[in-house]
Short mmCIF file of C-alpha atoms in Angstrom, two decimals:
data_model
loop_
_atom_site.label_atom_id
_atom_site.label_comp_id
_atom_site.label_asym_id
_atom_site.label_seq_id
_atom_site.Cartn_x
_atom_site.Cartn_y
_atom_site.Cartn_z
CA UNK A 1006 -12.87 6.04 13.23
CA UNK A 1007 -12.88 7.32 9.79
CA UNK A 1008 -10.44 4.72 8.62
CA UNK A 1009 -11.13 1.41 6.65
CA UNK A 1010 -12.20 -1.42 8.96
CA UNK A 1011 -9.86 -4.29 9.14
CA UNK A 1012 -10.19 -7.28 6.98
CA UNK A 1013 -10.18 -10.97 8.12
CA UNK A 1014 -9.36 -13.55 5.56
CA UNK A 1015 -11.37 -16.04 7.53
CA UNK A 1016 -14.38 -13.83 7.26
CA UNK A 1017 -14.09 -13.90 3.61
CA UNK A 1018 -13.40 -17.74 3.11
CA UNK A 1019 -16.61 -20.01 2.56
CA UNK A 1020 -17.50 -22.12 5.49
CA UNK A 1021 -15.97 -25.39 4.00
CA UNK A 1022 -16.07 -27.45 7.15
CA UNK A 1023 -17.39 -27.37 10.53
CA UNK A 1024 -14.10 -26.23 11.86
CA UNK A 1025 -14.04 -23.14 9.70
CA UNK A 1026 -11.82 -21.14 11.84
CA UNK A 1027 -8.95 -23.71 11.35
CA UNK A 1028 -9.63 -23.63 7.58
CA UNK A 1029 -9.51 -19.88 7.54
CA UNK A 1030 -6.20 -19.91 9.43
CA UNK A 1031 -4.81 -22.50 6.92
CA UNK A 1032 -5.84 -20.20 4.03
CA UNK A 1033 -4.13 -17.15 5.70
CA UNK A 1034 -1.03 -19.23 6.22
CA UNK A 1035 -1.01 -20.32 2.61
CA UNK A 1036 -1.61 -16.63 1.52
CA UNK A 1037 1.51 -15.59 3.53
CA UNK A 1038 3.57 -18.34 2.04
CA UNK A 1039 2.49 -17.51 -1.50
CA UNK A 1040 3.30 -13.76 -0.86
CA UNK A 1041 6.84 -14.65 0.51
CA UNK A 1042 7.51 -16.77 -2.58
CA UNK A 1043 6.30 -14.06 -5.12
CA UNK A 1044 8.18 -11.36 -3.31
CA UNK A 1045 11.35 -13.70 -3.41
CA UNK A 1046 10.99 -14.33 -7.17
CA UNK A 1047 10.37 -10.62 -7.83
CA UNK A 1048 13.58 -9.63 -5.93
CA UNK A 1049 15.60 -12.29 -7.66
CA UNK A 1050 14.40 -10.98 -11.04
CA UNK A 1051 15.51 -7.29 -9.97
CA UNK A 1052 19.04 -8.81 -9.28
CA UNK A 1053 19.22 -10.15 -12.74
CA UNK A 1054 18.64 -6.93 -14.45
CA UNK A 1055 14.89 -6.34 -13.87
CA UNK A 1056 15.35 -2.82 -12.56
CA UNK A 1057 14.12 -1.48 -15.99
CA UNK A 1058 10.82 -3.30 -15.50
CA UNK A 1059 10.47 -1.97 -11.92
CA UNK A 1060 11.18 1.74 -13.35
CA UNK A 1061 8.46 1.13 -15.93
CA UNK A 1062 6.01 -0.16 -13.41
CA UNK A 1063 6.52 2.75 -11.14
CA UNK A 1064 6.31 5.26 -14.08
CA UNK A 1065 3.10 3.48 -15.25
CA UNK A 1066 1.50 3.67 -11.66
CA UNK A 1067 2.40 7.37 -11.53
CA UNK A 1068 0.21 8.11 -14.44
CA UNK A 1069 -2.86 7.29 -12.51
CA UNK A 1070 -2.01 9.71 -9.64
CA UNK A 1071 -4.14 12.65 -9.33
CA UNK A 1072 -1.27 15.08 -8.17
CA UNK A 1073 -3.83 17.79 -7.33
CA UNK A 1074 -5.99 15.70 -5.23
CA UNK A 1075 -6.13 16.80 -1.49
CA UNK A 1076 -5.83 13.88 0.83
CA UNK A 1077 -6.72 13.73 4.57
CA UNK A 1078 -4.11 11.92 6.89
CA UNK A 1079 -5.85 9.49 9.32
CA UNK A 1080 -4.99 9.60 13.10
CA UNK A 1081 -3.39 13.05 12.81
CA UNK A 1082 -4.38 16.13 14.82
CA UNK A 1083 -7.13 18.03 13.12
CA UNK A 1084 -7.13 15.60 10.06
CA UNK A 1085 -4.00 16.88 8.43
CA UNK A 1086 -4.53 17.75 4.76
CA UNK A 1087 -1.82 16.82 2.22
CA UNK A 1088 -1.11 16.33 -1.43
CA UNK A 1089 1.14 13.66 -3.01
CA UNK A 1090 4.36 15.12 -4.50
CA UNK A 1091 6.32 12.00 -5.16
CA UNK A 1092 6.70 8.16 -5.21
CA UNK A 1093 9.91 6.71 -4.29
CA UNK A 1094 11.44 3.52 -6.04
CA UNK A 1095 10.37 1.43 -3.15
CA UNK A 1096 6.68 2.49 -3.36
CA UNK A 1097 6.73 5.02 -0.47
CA UNK A 1098 4.96 8.34 -1.11
CA UNK A 1099 6.02 11.81 -0.45
CA UNK A 1100 3.40 14.28 0.68
CA UNK A 1101 3.32 17.98 1.17
CA UNK A 1102 1.11 19.55 3.97
CA UNK A 1103 -1.23 21.79 2.51
CA UNK A 1104 -1.20 24.34 5.20
CA UNK A 1105 2.49 24.55 6.15
CA UNK A 1106 4.26 23.14 3.01
CA UNK A 1107 6.10 20.52 5.11
CA UNK A 1108 7.25 17.50 2.98
CA UNK A 1109 7.60 13.99 4.47
CA UNK A 1110 7.70 10.33 3.36
CA UNK A 1111 5.15 7.92 4.47
CA UNK A 1112 5.97 4.27 4.98
CA UNK A 1113 2.32 3.12 4.61
CA UNK A 1114 -1.25 4.05 3.53
CA UNK A 1115 -2.38 6.62 6.05
CA UNK A 1116 -5.07 8.33 3.93
CA UNK A 1117 -8.84 8.44 4.76
#
């Protein structure tokens, strides 16, 4: 397994009580609630004309990408090598296979 290990929020939370597992579950639940509210607020802003902001965020993020860097896909036969060739408005990335030139869109982070 060359990928990143899974993260458990409860392992990162301090042991506040004797029932730390329950406390960690409450923290994880609150995190989920906070993320949902923040996502809702962001989407509402986008509907009110925030698309210029989202385009600017995406363009700023693209400035940090090393487009020449060769990446290795996890969980692929023979550890497929790819390079990023694009970022879609919803944040998905497009990659090109170094060996055969095939381009595809990734839904999530699959790099080692």
